[in-house]
CSV table of C-alpha atoms and ligand atoms in Angstrom, one decimal:
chain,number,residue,atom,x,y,z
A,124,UNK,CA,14.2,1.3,-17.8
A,125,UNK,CA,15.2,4.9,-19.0
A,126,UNK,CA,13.8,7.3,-16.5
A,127,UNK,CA,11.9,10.1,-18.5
A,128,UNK,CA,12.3,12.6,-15.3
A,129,UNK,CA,13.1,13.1,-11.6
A,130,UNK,CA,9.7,14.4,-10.1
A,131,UNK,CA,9.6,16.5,-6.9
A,132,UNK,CA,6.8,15.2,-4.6
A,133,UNK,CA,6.0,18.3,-3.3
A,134,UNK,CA,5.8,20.8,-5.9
A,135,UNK,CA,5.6,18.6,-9.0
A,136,UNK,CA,8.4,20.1,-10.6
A,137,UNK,CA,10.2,18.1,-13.4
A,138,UNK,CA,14.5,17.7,-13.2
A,139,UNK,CA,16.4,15.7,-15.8
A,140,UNK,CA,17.9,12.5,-14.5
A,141,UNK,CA,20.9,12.9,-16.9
A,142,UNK,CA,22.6,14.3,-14.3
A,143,UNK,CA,23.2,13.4,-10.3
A,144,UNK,CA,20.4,14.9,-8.2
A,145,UNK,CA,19.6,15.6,-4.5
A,146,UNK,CA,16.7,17.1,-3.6
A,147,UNK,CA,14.1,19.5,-5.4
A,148,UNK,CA,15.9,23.4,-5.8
A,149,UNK,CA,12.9,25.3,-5.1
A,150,UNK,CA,11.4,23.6,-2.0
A,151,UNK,CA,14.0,20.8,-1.0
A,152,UNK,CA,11.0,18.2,-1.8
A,153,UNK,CA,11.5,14.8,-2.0
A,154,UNK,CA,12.5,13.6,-5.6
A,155,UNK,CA,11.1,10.8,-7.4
A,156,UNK,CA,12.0,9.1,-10.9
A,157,UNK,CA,9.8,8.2,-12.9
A,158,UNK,CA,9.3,6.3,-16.5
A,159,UNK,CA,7.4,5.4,-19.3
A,160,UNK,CA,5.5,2.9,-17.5
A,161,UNK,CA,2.5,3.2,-20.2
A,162,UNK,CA,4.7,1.4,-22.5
A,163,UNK,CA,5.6,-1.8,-20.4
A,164,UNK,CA,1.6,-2.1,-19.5
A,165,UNK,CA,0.7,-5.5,-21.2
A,166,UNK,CA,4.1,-6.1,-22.5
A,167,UNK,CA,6.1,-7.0,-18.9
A,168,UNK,CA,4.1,-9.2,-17.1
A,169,UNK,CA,4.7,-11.1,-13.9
A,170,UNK,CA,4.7,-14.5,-15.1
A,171,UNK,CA,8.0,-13.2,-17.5
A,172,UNK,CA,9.8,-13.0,-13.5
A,173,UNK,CA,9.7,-16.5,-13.7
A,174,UNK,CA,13.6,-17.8,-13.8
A,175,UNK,CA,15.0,-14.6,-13.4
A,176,UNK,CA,17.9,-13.6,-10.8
A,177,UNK,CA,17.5,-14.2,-7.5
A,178,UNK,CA,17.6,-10.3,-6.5
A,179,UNK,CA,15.9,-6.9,-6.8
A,180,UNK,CA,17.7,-6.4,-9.8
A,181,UNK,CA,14.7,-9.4,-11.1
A,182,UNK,CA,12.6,-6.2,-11.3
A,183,UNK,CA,15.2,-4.6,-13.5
A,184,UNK,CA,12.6,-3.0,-16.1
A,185,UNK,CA,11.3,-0.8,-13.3
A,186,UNK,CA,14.7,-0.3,-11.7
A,187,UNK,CA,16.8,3.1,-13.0
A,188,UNK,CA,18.4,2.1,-16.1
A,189,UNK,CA,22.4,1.8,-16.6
A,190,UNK,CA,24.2,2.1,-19.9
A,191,UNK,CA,24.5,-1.2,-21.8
A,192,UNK,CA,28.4,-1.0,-21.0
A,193,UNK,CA,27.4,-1.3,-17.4
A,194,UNK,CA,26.1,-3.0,-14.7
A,195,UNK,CA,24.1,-2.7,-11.3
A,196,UNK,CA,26.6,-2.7,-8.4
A,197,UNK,CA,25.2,-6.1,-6.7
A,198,UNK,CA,26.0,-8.2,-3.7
A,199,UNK,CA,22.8,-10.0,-4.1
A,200,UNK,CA,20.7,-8.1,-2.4
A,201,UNK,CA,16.5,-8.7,-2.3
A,202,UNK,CA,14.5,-11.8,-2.5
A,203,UNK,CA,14.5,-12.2,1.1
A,204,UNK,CA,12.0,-15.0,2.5
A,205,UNK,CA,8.4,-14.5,3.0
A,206,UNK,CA,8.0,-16.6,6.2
A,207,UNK,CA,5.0,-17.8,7.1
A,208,UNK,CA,4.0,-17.2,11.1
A,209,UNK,CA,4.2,-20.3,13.2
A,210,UNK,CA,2.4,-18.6,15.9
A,211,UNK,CA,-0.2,-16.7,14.1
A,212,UNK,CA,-2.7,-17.6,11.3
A,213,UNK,CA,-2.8,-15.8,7.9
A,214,UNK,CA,0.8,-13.6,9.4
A,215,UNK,CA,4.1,-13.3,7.4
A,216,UNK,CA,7.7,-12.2,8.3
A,217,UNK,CA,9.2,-10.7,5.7
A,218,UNK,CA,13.1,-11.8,7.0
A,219,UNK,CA,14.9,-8.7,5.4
A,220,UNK,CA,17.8,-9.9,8.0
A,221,UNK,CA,18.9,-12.0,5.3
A,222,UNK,CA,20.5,-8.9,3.0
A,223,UNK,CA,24.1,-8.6,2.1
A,224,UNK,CA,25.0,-6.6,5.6
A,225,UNK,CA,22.1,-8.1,7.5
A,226,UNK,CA,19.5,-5.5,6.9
A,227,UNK,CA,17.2,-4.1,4.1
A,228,UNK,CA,19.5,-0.9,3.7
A,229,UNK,CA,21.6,-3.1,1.2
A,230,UNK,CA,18.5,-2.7,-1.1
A,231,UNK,CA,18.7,1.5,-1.2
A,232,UNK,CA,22.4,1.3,-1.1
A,233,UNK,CA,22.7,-1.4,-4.7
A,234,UNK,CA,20.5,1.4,-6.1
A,235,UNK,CA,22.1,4.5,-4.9
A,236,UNK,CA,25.7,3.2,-5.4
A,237,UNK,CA,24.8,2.0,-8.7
A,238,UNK,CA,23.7,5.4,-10.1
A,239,UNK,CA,26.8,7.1,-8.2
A,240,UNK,CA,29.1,5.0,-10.4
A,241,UNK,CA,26.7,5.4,-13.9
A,242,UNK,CA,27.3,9.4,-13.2
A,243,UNK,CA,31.0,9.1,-12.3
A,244,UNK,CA,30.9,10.0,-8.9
A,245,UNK,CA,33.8,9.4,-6.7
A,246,UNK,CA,32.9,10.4,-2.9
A,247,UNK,CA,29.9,9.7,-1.6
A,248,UNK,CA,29.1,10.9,2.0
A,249,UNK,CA,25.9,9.9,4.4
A,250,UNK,CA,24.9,9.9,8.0
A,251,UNK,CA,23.8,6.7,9.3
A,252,UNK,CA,22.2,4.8,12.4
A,253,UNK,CA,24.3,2.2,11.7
A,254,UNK,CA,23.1,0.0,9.2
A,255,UNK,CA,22.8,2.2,5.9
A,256,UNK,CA,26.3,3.1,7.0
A,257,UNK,CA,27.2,-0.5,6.9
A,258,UNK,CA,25.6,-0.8,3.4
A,259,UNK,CA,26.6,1.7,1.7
A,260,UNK,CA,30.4,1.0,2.7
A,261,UNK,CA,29.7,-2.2,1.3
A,262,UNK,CA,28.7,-0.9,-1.6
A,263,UNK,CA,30.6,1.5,-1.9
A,264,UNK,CA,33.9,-0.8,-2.0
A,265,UNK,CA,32.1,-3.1,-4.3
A,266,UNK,CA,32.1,-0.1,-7.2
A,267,UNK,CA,35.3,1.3,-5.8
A,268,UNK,CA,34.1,4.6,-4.6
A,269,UNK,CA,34.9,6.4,-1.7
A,270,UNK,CA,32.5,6.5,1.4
A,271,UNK,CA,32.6,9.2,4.3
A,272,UNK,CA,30.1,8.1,7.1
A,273,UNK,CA,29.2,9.9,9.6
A,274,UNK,CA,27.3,7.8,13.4
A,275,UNK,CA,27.0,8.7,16.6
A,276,UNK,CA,29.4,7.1,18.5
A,277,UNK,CA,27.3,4.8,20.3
A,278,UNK,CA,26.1,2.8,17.3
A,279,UNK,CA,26.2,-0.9,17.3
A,280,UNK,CA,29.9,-2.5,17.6
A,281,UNK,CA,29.0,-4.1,14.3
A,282,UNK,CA,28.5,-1.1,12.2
A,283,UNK,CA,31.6,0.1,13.1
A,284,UNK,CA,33.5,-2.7,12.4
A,285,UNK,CA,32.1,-3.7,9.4
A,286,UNK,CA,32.8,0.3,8.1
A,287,UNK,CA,35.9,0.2,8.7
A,288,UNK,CA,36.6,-3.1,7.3
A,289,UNK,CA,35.0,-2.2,3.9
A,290,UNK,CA,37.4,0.8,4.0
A,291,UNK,CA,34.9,3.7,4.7
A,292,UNK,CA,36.0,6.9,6.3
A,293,UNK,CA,34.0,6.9,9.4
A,294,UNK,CA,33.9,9.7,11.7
A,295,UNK,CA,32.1,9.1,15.1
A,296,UNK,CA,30.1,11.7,16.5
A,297,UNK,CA,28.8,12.6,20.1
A,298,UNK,CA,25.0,13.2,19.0
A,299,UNK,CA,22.0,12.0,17.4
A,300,UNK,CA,21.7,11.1,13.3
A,301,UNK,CA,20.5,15.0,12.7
A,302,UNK,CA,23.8,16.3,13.9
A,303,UNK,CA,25.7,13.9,11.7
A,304,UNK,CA,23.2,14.6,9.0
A,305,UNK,CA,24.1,18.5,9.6
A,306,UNK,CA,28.1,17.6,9.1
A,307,UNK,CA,27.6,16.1,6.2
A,308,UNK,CA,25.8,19.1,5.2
A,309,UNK,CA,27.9,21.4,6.5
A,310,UNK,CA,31.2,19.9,4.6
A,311,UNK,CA,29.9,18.0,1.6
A,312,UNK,CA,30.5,21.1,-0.7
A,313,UNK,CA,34.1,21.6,0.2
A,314,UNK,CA,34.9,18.2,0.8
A,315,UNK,CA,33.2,17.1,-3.2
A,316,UNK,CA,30.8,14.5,-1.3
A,317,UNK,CA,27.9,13.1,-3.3
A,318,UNK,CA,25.3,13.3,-0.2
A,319,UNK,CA,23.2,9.7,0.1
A,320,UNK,CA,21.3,10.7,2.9
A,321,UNK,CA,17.9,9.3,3.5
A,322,UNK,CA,15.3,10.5,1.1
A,323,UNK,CA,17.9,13.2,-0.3
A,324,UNK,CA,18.8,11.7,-3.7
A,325,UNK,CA,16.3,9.3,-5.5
A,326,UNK,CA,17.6,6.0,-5.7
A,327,UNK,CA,17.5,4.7,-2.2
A,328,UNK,CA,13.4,4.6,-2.3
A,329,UNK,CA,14.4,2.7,-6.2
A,330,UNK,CA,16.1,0.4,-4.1
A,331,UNK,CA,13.8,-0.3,-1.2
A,332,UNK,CA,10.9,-0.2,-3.3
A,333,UNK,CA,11.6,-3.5,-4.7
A,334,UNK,CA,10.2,-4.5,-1.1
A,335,UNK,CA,6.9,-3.7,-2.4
A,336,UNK,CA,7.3,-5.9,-5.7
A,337,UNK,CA,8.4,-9.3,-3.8
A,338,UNK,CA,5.2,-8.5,-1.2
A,339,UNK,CA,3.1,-9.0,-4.3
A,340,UNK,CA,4.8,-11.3,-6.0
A,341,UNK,CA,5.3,-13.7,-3.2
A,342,UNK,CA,2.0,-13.4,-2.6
A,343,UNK,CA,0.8,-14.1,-6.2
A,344,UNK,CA,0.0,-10.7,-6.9
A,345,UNK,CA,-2.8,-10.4,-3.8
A,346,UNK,CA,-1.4,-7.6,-1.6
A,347,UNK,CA,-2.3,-8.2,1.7
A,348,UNK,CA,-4.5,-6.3,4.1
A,349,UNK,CA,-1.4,-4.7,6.4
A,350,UNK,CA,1.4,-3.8,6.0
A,351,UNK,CA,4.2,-3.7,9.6
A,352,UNK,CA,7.1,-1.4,8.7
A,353,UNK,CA,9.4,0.1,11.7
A,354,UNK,CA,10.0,3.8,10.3
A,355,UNK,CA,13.2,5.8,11.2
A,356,UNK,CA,13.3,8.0,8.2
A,357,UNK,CA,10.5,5.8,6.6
A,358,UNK,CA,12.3,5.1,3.0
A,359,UNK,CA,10.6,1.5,2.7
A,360,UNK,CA,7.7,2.6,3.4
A,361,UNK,CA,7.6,5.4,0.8
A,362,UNK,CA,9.0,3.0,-1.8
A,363,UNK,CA,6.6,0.1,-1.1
A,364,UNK,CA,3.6,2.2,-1.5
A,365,UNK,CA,5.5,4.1,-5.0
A,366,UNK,CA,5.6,0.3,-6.0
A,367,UNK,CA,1.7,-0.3,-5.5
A,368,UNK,CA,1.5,2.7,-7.6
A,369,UNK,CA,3.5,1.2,-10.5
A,370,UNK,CA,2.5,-2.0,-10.4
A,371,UNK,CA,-1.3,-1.0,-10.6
A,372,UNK,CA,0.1,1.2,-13.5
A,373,UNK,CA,1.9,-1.9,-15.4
A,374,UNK,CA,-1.9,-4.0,-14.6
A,375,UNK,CA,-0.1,-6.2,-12.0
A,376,UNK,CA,-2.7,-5.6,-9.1
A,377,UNK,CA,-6.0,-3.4,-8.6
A,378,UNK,CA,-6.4,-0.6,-6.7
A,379,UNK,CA,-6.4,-2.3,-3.7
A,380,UNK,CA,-3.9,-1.3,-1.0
A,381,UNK,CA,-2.8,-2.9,2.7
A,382,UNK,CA,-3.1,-0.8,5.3
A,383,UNK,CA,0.6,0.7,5.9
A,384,UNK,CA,1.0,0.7,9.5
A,385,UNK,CA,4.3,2.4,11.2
A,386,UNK,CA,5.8,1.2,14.4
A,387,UNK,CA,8.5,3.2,16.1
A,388,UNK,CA,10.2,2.9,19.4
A,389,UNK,CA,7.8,4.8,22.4
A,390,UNK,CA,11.8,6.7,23.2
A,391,UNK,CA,11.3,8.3,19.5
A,392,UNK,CA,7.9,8.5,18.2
A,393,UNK,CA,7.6,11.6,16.1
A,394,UNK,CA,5.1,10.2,13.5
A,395,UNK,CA,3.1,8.3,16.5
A,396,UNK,CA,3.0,11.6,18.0
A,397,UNK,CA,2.1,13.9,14.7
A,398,UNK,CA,-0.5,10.8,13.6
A,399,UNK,CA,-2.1,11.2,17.0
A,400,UNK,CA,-2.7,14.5,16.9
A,401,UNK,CA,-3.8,14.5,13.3
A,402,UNK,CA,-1.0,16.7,11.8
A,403,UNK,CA,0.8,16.0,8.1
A,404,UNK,CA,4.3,17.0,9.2
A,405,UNK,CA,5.9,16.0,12.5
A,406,UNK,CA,8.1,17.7,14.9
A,407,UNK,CA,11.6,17.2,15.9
A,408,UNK,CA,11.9,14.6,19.1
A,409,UNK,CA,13.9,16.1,21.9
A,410,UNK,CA,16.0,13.7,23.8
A,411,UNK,CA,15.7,10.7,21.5
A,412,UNK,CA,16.9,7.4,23.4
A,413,UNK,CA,15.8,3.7,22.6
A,414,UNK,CA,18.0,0.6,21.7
A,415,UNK,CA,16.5,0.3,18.4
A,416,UNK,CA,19.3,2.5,16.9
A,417,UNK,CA,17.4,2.7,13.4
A,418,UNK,CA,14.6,3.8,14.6
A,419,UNK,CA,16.6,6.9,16.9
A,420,UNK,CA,15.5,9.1,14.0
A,421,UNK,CA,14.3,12.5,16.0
A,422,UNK,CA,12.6,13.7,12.1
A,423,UNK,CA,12.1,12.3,9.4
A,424,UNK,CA,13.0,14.7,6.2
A,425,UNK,CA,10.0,12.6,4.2
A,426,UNK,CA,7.4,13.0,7.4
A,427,UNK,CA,4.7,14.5,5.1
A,428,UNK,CA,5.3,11.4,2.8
A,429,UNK,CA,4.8,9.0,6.0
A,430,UNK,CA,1.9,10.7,7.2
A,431,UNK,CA,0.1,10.9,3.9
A,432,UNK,CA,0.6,7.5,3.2
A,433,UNK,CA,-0.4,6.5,6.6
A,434,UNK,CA,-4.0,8.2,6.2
A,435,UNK,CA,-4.4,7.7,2.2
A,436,UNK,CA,-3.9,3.4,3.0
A,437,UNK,CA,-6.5,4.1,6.3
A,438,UNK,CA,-3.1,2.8,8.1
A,439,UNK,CA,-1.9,3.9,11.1
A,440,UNK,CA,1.0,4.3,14.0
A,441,UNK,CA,2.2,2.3,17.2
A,442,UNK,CA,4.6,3.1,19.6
A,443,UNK,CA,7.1,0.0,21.5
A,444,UNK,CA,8.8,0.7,24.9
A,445,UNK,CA,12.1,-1.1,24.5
A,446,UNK,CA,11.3,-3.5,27.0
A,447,UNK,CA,8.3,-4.6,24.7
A,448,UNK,CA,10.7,-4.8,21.9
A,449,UNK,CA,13.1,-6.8,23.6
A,450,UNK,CA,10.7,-9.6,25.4
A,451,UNK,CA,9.3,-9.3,21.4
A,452,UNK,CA,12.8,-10.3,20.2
A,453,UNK,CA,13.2,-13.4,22.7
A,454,UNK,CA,9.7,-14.3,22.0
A,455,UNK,CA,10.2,-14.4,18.0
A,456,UNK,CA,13.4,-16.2,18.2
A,457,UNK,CA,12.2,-18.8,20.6
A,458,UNK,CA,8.6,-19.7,18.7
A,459,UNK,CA,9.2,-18.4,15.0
A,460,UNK,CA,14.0,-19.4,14.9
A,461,UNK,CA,14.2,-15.5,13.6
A,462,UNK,CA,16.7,-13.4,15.4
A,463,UNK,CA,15.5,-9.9,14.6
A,464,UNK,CA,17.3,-6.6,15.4
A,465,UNK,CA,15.2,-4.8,17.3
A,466,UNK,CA,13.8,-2.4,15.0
A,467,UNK,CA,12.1,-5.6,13.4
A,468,UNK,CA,11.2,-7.1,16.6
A,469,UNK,CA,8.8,-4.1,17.1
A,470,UNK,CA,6.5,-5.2,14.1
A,471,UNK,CA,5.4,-8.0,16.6
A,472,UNK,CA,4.8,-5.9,19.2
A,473,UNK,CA,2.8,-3.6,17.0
A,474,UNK,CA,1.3,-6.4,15.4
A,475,UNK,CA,-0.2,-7.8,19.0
A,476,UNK,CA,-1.0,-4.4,20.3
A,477,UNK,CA,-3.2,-4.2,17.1
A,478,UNK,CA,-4.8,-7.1,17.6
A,479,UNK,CA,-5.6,-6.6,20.8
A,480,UNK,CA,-7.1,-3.2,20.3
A,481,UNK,CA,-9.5,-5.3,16.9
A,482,UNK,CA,-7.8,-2.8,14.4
A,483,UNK,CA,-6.3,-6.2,13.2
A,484,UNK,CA,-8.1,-9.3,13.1
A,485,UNK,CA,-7.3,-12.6,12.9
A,486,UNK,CA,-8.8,-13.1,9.1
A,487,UNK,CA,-6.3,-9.9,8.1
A,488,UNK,CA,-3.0,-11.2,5.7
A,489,UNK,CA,-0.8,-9.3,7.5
A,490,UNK,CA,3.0,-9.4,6.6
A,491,UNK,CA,5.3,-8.0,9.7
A,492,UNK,CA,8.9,-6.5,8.3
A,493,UNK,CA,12.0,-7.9,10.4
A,494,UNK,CA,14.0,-5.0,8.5
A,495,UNK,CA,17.4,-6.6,9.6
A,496,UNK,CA,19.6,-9.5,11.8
A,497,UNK,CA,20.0,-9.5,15.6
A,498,UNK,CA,23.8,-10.6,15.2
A,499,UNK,CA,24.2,-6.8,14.2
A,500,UNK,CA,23.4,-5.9,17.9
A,501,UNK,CA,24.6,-8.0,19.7
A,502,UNK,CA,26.7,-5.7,22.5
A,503,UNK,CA,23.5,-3.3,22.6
A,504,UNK,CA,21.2,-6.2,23.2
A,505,UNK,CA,23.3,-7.4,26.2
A,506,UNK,CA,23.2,-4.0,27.6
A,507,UNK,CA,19.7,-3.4,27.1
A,508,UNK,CA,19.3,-6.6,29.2
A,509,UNK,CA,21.6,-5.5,32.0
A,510,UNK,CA,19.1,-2.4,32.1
A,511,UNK,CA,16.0,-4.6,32.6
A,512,UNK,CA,17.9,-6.1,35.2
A,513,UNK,CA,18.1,-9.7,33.3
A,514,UNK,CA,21.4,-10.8,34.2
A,515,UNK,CA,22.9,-13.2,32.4
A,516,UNK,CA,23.3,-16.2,32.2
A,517,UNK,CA,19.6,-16.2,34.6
A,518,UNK,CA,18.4,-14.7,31.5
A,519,UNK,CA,19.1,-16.7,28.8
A,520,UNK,CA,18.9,-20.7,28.7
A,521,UNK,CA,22.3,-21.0,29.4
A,522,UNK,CA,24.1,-23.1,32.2
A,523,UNK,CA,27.1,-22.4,33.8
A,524,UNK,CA,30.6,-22.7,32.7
A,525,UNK,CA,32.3,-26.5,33.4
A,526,UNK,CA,36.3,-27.1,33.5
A,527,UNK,CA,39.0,-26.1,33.2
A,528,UNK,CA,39.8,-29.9,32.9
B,152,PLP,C1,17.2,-2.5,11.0
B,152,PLP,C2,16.5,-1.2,10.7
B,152,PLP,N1,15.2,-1.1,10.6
B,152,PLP,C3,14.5,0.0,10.3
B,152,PLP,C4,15.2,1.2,10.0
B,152,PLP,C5,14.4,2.4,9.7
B,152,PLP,O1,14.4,2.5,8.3
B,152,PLP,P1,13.7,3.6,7.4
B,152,PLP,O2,14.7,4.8,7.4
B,152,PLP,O3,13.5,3.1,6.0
B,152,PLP,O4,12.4,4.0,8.1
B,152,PLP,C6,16.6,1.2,10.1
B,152,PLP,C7,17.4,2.4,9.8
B,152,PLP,O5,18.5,2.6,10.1
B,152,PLP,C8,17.3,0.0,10.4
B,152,PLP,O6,18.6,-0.1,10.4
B,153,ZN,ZN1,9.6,21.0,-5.4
């Protein structure tokens, strides 16, 4: 629907959404938009979902509203399946792997793209781990618009590829997200780039938040008691708990809430680390290193989000060594058939550490995000396993080669 204002979640602070947005001018908050959801309460109800399109864009009435003339920039993104565990009672993977480009990012990126092209914007520039690059090239080419993306240079083979084949200006760059983050910064003004960075325009949260309405609604409206989500910059997270918020607001659900729990890799753990020690903001992670490339992120820009939401849901914060992630990985493929990228992998890992520790029990609904496909990774998963020493092919069920005949 129309949104009545973009709303800085730090200071409050009102903007007009007639007009293309980063972040808030006085304090750099986080910006939300918001909309007269008074007026759909009682009026939009889940049961008028039923037949609808088979994508976020279902949820339209609570999605940033285009002009009549136009339409969401879609590849059919959202709707993902709601697996149920074969290995644990009453546990649900959420198989976001099945996105246009393999990963959840093509959620944020139909929204952001979308609202690029409603405001007539015709560069838009972002720094990427890999996957949001990936989407929002997609994307990008879909609605015609330029995309400059800037990834350090060891990012999966995949990303790389698929950026350049979706014609994206890609630049590679010897360091960590932050210092592609600060080029984009850096050049954006001169350049005329649109900046789509995580968390610093509004509708990538829009976008991802829509992973908050299928939890409920392929749950039949009972929201379950955890929630698994492997934060890098944390953007589902903040947009599945914005989506409790509304839906509670619209009389979908109660007040109830899951437990929001964050996982991140133990090589970069800055929310682990400020959750431990009790803090609201986290500090930047030196020498950052894990194969989980999304989750490489040395500080988030929405940390105080993370952490609030964290303590307000009575969540909390796990850490995975990569060699917990990658025995999680062969262990989910080979019982569950789903071949998560790593950063999904870890939800298991968190997921048994918690129920090990009895902060989870086996009577909890718990649904575990798999926040993208394996086949993205595939050159960083075989190096990973050289690293652990599991040569190939003793490592994987595979025999030997036969002929030439
Ligand atoms: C597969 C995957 N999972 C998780 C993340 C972290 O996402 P977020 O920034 O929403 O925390 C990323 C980010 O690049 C990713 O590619
Ligand atoms: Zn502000």
């Amino acid at each position: 629907m129309r949104i009545a204002f973009l709303e800085c979640t730090r200071c409050g602070e009102h903007l007009s959404a007639d007009r293309s947005q980063n972040v808030c001018p006085k304090d750099g908050g986080v910006l939300f938009a918001r909309y007269d959801l008074a007026s759909l309460r009682g009026k939009l109800r889940p049961e008028n979902l039923a037949g609808r399109v088979a994508t976020m864009w279902r949820y339209a009435e609570v999605l940033p509203e285009v002009r009549a003339n136009e339409k969401p920039v879609t590849l059919g993104e959202g709707l993902t399946p709601m697996l149920p565990s074969r290995e644990y009672p009453n546990v649900y993977i959420k198989d976001e792997g099945l996105n246009p480009t393999g990963s959840f990012k093509a959620r944020g990126m139909s929204a952001a793209v979308t609202m690029a092209k409603h405001y007539g914007l015709k560069k838009l520039a972002a720094p990427s781990a890999g996957n949001a690059g990936g989407a929002l090239a997609a994307y990008a080419a879909a609605a015609g618009i330029e995309a400059h993306i800037f990834m350090p240079k060891d990012v999966p083979m995949a990303n790389r590829m698929e950026c350049d084949y979706y014609g994206a200006y890609v630049t590679l760059v010897d360091g960590l997200i932050s210092d592609c983050a600060r080029m984009v910064a850096e050049r954006k003004d001169k350049e005329g780039w649109f900046d789509v960075s995580t968390l610093k325009e509004p509708f990538r949260v829009e976008g991802k938040k829509t992973m908050g309405y299928e939890v409920a609604e392929q749950m039949n409206w009972k929201l379950p008691q955890g929630i698994i989500y492997p934060t890098g910059g944390g953007v589902g997270m903040i947009g599945m708990w914005k989506a409790f918020d509304e839906m509670e607001e619209l009389g979908w659900i109660g007040s109830e809430r899951p437990k929001m729990i964050t996982v991140q890799a133990a090589g970069c753990a800055p929310i682990v680390k400020a959750w431990d020690a009790g803090k609201s903001t986290s500090e930047i992670w030196a020498g950052a290193a894990t194969f989980a490339a999304g989750l490489r992120v040395p500080k988030a820009y929405g940390d105080y989000l993370i952490l609030d939401i964290l303590k307000k849901s009575q969540g909390t914060a796990v850490a995975a060594t990569d060699e917990e992630i990658l025995a999680a990985m062969r262990h989910w493929a080979s019982v569950e058939g789903v071949f998560a990228a790593p950063e999904g992998a870890a939800s298991l890992v968190a997921y048994q550490k918690l129920r090990a520790n009895g902060f989870l029990s086996t009577e909890d609904t718990v649904v575990l995000f798999n926040t993208g496909t394996a086949y993205k990774y595939l050159d960083v998963i075989e190096a990973q396993e050289k690293k652990a020493r599991l040569e190939p092919p003793t490592a994987r069920n595979i025999g030997g080669i036969i002929g030439p005949f």
